[in-house]
mmCIF file of C-alpha atoms and ligand atoms in Angstrom:
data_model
loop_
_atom_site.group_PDB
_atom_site.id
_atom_site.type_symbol
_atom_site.label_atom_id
_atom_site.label_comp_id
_atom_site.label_asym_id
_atom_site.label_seq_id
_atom_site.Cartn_x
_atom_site.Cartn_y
_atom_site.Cartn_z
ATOM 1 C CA UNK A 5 94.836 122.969 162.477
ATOM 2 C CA UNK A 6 92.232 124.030 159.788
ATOM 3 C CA UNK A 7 89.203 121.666 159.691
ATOM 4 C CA UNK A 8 90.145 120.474 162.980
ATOM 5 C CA UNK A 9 86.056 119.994 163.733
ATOM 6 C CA UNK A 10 85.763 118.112 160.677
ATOM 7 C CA UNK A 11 88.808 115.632 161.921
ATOM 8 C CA UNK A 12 86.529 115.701 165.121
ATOM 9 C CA UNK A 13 83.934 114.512 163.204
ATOM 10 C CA UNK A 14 85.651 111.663 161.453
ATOM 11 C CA UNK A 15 87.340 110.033 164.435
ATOM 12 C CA UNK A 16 84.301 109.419 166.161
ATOM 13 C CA UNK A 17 82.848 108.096 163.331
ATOM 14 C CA UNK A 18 82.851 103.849 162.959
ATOM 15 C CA UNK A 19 81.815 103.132 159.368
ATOM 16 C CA UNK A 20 83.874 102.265 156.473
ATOM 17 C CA UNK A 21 83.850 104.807 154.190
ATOM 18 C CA UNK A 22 83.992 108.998 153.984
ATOM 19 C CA UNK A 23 82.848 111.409 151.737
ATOM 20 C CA UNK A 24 84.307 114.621 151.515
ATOM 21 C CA UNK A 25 83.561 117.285 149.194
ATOM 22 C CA UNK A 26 84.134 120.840 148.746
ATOM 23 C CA UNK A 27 85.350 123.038 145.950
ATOM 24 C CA UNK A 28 88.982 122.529 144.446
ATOM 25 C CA UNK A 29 91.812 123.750 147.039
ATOM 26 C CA UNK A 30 89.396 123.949 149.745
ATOM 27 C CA UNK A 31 91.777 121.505 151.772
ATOM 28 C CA UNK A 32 90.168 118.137 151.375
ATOM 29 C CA UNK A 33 93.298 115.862 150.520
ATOM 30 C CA UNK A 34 94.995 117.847 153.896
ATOM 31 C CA UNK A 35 91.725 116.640 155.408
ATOM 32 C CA UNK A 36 91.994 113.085 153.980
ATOM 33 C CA UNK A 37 95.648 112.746 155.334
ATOM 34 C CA UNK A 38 94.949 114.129 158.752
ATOM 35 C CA UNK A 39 92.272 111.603 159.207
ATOM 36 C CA UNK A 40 94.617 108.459 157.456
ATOM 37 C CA UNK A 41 97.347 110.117 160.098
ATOM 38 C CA UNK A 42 95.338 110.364 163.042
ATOM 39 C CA UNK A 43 93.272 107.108 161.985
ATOM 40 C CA UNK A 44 96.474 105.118 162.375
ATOM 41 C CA UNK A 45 98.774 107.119 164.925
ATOM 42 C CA UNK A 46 100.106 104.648 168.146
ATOM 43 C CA UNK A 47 101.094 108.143 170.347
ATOM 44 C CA UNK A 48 98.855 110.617 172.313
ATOM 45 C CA UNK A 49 96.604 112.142 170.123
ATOM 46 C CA UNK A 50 95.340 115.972 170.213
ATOM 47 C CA UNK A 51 92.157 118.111 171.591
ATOM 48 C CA UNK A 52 90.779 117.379 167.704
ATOM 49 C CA UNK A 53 92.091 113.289 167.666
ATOM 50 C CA UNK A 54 95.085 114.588 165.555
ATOM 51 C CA UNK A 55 98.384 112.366 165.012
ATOM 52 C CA UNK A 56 101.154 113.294 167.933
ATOM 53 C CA UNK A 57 103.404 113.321 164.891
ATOM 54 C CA UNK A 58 106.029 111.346 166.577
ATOM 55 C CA UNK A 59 105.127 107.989 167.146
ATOM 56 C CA UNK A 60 106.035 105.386 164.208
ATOM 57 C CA UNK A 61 103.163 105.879 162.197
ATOM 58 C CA UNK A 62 103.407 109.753 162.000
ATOM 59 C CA UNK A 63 107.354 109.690 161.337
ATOM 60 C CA UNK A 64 106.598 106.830 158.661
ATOM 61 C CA UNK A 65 104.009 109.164 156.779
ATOM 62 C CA UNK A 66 106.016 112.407 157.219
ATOM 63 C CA UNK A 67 109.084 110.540 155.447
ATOM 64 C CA UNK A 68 106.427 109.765 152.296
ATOM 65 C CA UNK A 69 106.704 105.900 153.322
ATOM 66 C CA UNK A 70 103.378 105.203 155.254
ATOM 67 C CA UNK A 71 103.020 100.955 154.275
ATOM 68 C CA UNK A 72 99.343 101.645 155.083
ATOM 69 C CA UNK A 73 97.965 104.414 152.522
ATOM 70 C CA UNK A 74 97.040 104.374 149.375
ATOM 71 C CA UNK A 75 96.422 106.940 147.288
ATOM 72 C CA UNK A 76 94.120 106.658 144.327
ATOM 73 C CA UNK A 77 94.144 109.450 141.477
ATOM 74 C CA UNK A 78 92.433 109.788 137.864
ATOM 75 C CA UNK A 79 95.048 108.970 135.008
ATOM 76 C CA UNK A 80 94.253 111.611 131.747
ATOM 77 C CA UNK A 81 93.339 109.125 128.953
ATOM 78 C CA UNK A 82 94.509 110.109 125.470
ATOM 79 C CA UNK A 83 91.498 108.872 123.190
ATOM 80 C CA UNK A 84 92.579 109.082 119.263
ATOM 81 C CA UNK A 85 95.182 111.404 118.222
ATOM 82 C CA UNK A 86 94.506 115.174 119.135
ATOM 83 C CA UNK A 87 90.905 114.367 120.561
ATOM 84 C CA UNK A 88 90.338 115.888 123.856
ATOM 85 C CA UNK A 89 92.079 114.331 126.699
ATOM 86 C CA UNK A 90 89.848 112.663 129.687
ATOM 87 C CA UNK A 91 90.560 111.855 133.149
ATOM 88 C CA UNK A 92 89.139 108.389 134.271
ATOM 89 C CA UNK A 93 90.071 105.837 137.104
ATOM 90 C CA UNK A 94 89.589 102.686 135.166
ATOM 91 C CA UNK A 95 88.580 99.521 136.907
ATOM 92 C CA UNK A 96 92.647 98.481 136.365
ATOM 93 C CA UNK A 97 93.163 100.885 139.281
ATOM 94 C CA UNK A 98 91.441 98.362 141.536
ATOM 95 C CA UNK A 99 92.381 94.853 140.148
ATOM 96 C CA UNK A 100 95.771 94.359 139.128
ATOM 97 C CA UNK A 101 94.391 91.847 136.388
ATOM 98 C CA UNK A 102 92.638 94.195 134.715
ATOM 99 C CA UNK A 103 95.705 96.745 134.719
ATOM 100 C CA UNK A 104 96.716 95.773 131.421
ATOM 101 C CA UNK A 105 98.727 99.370 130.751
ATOM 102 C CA UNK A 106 100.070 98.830 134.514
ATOM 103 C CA UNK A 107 98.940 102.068 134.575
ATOM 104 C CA UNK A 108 99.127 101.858 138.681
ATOM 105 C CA UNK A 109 101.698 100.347 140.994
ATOM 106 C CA UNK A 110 99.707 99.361 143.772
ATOM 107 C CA UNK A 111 95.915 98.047 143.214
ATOM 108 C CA UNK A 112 93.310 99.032 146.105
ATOM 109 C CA UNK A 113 91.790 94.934 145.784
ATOM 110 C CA UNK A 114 95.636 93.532 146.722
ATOM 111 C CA UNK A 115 96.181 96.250 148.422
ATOM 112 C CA UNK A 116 93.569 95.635 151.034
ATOM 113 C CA UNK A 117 94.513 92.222 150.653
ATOM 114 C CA UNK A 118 97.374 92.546 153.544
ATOM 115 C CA UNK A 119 97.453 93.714 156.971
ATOM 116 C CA UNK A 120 97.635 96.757 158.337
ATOM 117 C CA UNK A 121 101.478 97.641 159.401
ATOM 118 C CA UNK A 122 100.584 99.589 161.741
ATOM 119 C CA UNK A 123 96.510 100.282 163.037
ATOM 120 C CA UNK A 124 94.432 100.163 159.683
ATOM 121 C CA UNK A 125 94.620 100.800 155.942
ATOM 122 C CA UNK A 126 93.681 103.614 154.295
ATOM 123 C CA UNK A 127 92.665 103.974 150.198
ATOM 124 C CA UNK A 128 92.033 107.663 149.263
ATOM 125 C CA UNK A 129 90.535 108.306 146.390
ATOM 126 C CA UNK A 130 91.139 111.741 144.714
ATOM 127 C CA UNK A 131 88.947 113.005 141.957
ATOM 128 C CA UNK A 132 86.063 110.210 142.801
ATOM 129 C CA UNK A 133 84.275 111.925 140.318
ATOM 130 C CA UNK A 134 85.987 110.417 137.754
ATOM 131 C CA UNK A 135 85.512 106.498 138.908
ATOM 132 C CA UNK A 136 84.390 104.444 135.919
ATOM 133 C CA UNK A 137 81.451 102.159 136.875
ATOM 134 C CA UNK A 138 82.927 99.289 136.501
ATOM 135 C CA UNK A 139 86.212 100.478 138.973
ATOM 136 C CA UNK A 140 83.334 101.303 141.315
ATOM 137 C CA UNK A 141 81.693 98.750 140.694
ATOM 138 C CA UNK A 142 84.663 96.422 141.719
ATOM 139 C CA UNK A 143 85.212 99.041 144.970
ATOM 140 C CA UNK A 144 81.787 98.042 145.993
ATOM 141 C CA UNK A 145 81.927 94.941 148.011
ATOM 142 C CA UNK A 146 85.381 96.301 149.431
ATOM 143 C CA UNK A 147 83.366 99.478 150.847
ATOM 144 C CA UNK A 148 80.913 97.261 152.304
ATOM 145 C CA UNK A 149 83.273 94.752 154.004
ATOM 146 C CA UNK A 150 86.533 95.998 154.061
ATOM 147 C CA UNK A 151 89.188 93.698 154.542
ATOM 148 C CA UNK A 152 90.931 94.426 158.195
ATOM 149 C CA UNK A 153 88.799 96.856 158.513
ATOM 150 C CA UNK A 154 89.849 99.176 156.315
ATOM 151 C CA UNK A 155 88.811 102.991 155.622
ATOM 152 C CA UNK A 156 87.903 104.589 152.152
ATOM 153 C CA UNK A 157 88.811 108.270 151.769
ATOM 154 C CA UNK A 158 86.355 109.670 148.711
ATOM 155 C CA UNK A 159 87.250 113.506 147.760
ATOM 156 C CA UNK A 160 84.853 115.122 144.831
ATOM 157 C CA UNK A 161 84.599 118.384 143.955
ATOM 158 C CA UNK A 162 80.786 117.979 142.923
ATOM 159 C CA UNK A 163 78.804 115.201 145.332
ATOM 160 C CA UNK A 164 76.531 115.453 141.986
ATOM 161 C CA UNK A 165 78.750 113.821 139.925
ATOM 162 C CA UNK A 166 79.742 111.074 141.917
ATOM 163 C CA UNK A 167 78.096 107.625 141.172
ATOM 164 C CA UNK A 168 75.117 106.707 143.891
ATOM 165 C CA UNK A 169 76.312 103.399 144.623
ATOM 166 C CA UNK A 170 79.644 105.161 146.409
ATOM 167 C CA UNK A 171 77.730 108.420 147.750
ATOM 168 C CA UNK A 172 74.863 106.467 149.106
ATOM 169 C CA UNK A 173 77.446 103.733 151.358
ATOM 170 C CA UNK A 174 79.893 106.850 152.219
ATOM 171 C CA UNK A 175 79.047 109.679 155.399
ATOM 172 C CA UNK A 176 79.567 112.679 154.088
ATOM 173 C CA UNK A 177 81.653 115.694 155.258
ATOM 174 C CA UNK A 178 81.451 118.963 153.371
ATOM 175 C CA UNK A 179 84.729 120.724 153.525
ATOM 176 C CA UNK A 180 84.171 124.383 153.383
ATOM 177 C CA UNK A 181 86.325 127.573 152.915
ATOM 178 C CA UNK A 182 87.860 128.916 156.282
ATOM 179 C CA UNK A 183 88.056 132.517 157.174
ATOM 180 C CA UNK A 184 91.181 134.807 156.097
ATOM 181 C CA UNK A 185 92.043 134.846 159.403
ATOM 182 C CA UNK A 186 92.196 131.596 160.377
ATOM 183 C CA UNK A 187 94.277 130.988 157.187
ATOM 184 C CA UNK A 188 96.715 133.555 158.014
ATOM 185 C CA UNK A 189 97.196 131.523 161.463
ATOM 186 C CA UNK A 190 97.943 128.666 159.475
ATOM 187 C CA UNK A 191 100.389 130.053 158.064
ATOM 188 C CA UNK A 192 102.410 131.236 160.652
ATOM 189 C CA UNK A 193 101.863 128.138 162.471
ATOM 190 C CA UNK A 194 103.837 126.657 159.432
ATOM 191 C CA UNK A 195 106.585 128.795 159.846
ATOM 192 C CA UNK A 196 105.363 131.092 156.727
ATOM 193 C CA UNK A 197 104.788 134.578 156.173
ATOM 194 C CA UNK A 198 101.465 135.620 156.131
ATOM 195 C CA UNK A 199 101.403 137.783 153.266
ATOM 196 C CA UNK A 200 98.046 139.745 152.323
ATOM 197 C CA UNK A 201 98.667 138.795 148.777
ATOM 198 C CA UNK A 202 98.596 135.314 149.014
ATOM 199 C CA UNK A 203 95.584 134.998 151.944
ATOM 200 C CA UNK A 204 93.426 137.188 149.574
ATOM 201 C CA UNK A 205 94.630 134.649 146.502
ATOM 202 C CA UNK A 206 93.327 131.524 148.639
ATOM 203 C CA UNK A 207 90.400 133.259 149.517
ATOM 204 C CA UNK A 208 89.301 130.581 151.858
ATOM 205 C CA UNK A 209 90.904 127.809 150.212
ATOM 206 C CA UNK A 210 93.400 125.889 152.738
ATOM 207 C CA UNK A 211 94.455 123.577 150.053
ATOM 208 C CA UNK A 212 96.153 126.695 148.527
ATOM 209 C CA UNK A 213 98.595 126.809 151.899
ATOM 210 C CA UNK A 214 100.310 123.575 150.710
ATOM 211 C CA UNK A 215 101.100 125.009 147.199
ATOM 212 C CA UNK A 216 102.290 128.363 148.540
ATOM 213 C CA UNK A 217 105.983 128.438 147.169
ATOM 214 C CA UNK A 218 104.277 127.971 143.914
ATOM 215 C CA UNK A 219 101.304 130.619 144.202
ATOM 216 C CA UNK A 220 104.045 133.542 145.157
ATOM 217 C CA UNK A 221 106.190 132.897 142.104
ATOM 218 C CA UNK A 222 103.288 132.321 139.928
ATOM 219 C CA UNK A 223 101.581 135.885 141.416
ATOM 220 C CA UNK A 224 105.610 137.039 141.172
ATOM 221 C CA UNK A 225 105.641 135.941 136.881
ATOM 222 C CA UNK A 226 102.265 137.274 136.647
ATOM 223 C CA UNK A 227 103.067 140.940 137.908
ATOM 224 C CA UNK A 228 106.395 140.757 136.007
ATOM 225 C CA UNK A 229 104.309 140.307 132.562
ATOM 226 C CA UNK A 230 101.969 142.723 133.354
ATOM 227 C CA UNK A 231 104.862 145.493 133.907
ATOM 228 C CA UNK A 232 106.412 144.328 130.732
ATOM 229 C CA UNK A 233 103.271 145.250 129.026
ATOM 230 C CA UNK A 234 104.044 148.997 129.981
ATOM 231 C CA UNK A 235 107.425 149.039 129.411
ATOM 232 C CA UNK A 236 107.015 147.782 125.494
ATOM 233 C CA UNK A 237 106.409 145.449 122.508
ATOM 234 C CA UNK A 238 110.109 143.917 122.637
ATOM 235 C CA UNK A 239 110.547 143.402 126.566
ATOM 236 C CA UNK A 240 106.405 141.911 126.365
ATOM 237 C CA UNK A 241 107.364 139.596 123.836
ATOM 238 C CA UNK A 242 110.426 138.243 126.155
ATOM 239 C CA UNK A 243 108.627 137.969 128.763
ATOM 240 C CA UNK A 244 105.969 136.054 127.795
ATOM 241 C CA UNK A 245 108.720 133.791 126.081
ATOM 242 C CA UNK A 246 110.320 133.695 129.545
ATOM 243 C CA UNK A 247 106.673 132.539 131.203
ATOM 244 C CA UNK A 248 106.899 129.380 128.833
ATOM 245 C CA UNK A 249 109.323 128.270 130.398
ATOM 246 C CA UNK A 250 108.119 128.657 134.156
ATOM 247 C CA UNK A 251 104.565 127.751 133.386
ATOM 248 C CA UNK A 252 102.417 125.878 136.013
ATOM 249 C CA UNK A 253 98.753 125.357 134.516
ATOM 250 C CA UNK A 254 97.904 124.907 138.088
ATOM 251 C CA UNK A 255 98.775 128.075 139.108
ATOM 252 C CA UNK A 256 100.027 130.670 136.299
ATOM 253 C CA UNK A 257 96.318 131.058 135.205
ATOM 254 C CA UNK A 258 94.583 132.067 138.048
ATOM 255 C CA UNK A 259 97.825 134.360 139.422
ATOM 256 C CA UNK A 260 97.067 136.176 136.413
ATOM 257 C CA UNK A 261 93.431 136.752 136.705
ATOM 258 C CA UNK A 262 94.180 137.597 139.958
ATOM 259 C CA UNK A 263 96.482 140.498 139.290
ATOM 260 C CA UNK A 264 93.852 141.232 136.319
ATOM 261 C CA UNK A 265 91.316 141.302 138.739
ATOM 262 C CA UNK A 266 91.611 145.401 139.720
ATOM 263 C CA UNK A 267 91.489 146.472 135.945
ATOM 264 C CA UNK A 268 88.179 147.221 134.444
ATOM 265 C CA UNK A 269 85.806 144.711 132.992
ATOM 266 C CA UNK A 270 86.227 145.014 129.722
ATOM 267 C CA UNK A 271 90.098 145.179 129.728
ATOM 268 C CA UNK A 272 89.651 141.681 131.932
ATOM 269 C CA UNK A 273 87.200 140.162 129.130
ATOM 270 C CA UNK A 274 90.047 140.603 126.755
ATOM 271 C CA UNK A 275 92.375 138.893 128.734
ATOM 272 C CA UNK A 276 90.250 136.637 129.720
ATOM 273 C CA UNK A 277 89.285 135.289 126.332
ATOM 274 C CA UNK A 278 93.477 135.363 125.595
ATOM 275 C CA UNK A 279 94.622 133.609 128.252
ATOM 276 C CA UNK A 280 91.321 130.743 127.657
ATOM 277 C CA UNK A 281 92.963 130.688 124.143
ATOM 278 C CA UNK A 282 96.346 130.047 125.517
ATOM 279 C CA UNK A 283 95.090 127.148 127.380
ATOM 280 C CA UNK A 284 93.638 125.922 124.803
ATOM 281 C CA UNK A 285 96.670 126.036 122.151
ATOM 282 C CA UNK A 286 98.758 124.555 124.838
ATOM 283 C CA UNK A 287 96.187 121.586 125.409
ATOM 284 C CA UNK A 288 96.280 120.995 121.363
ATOM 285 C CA UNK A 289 100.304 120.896 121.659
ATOM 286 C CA UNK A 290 100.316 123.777 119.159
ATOM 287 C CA UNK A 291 104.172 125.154 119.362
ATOM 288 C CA UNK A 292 104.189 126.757 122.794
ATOM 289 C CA UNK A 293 106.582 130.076 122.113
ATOM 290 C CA UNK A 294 104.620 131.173 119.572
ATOM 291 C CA UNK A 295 101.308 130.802 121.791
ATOM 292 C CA UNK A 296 102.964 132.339 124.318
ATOM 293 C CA UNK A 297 104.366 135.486 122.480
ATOM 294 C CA UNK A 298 100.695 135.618 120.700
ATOM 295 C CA UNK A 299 99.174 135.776 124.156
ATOM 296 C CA UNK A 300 101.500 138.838 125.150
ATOM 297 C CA UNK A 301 100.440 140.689 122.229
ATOM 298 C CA UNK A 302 96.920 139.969 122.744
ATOM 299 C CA UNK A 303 97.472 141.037 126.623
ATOM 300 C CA UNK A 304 98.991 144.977 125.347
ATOM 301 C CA UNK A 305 95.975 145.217 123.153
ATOM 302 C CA UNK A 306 93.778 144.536 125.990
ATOM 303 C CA UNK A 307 95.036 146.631 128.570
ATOM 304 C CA UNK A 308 95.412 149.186 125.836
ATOM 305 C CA UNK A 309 99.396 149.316 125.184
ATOM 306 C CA UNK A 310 99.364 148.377 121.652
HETATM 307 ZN ZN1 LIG B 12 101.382 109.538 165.907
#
């Protein structure tokens, strides 16, 4: 497995709380549920201390209905009307009395509250970055002395922006890109094809592995609009019309950089500076299919078809 030294690492350790951060996609929520896996697996264990993948445990978290993890993610808060949207895990994510918008269905405090089913409870906590003070605030004493001994997952893209009182009572493990190679193996150890395309799209980035249905049709849309550039004004506009519809903001932005990325520089500024407007008009709510058939004209003119 990728990261299987970092895995290693986090079996053998005995505290109560890890760390890990590395830049988006670089595989630290596959990291964070290989540990919860491994941390809880009944059956023989691998080379690494990874789950056998058959015992209870494993077959419990492959079918999406582990009783033991919980996973904690930033909700996007809508402030006053159009004003820019801002993600935040507010302290209602940790005590269900405080969840007045029952914004979450299971809080960490009650959720710690009961046993383990099977060897010991997991929270992760995606996007720690965005922890309020006061939800970390109510996390501390629970990092400190877990109830039955449980294990806090932190992931964070920036170890900067994560409040002190978490970073300094959490070991750190910095998750770091992996070679091409190794995530070509991957790959084909998950029954895939290792295309070129898509290993040079990861570049490095395992998390990108567990998305990769989504990357090829996003590179697929991304190539088809740039064709349609070349063919003309009528089958450009349709297109882009078309990519409205199939739009991922996950993906469809950076598949089209990506197939940007061979033209020349100032061709790519152009597009650039479109498709950041695009995002932008979509993030406002402006009407979509005309943002979208504004963004196909704007792409001709910069790759010099209008
Ligand atoms: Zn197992």
């Amino acid at each position: 497995m990728i990261h299987a030294h970092l895995l290693e690492q986090s079996t053998a350790f005995g505290g109560n709380a890890l760390l890990l951060t590395g830049p988006a996609r670089v595989g630290k929520a596959g990291l964070a549920w290989a540990i919860a896996a491994a941390q809880n697996c009944t059956g023989l264990r691998g080379m690494y201390g990874e789950a056998c993948g058959q015992c209870p445990s494993c077959r419990a978290l492959a079918a999406g209905a582990h009783p033991d993890l919980l996973l904690v993610e930033p909700r996007a808060t809508t402030t006053t009307g159009k004003a820019a949207r801002r993600k935040l895990i507010p302290v209602g994510a940790v005590l269900q009395g405080r969840d007045k918008a029952r914004e979450y269905e299971t809080h960490v405090y009650e959720f710690l509250e009961v046993r383990p089913t099977f060897r010991r409870r997991v929270v992760m906590v995606s996007g720690t970055e965005y922890l309020g003070p006061e939800a970390a605030n109510a996390l501390l004493k629970l990092i400190e002395e877990p109830p039955h001994h449980a294990l806090f997952l932190f992931m964070a893209e920036d170890v900067r922006a994560v409040l002190p009182t978490i970073v300094s009572r959490s070991a750190r493990l910095s998750v770091t890109p992996v070679s091409d190679q190794e995530l070509a193996r991957a790959l084909m150890q998950s029954g895939q094809n290792a295309d070129e395309e898509l290993v040079a799209f990861a570049a490095g980035r395992a998390g990108v592995l567990a998305d990769a249905e989504k990357v090829r049709a996003a590179l697929a849309d991304a190539r088809l609009l740039q064709e349609a550039l070349a063919t003309g004004l009528l089958t450009t506009l349709e297109t882009a019309e078309a990519l409205e519809k199939r739009w991922d903001a996950t993906w469809h932005p950076e598949a089209l950089r990506f197939v940007w990325r061979t033209s020349v520089p100032h061709q790519r500024a152009q597009a650039d500076t479109a498709l950041d407007d695009l995002q932008q008009a979509l993030e406002a709510y402006a009407s979509p299919s005309l943002s979208f058939q504004v963004f196909g004209l704007r792409l001709r003119e910069a790759f010099g078809e209008a």
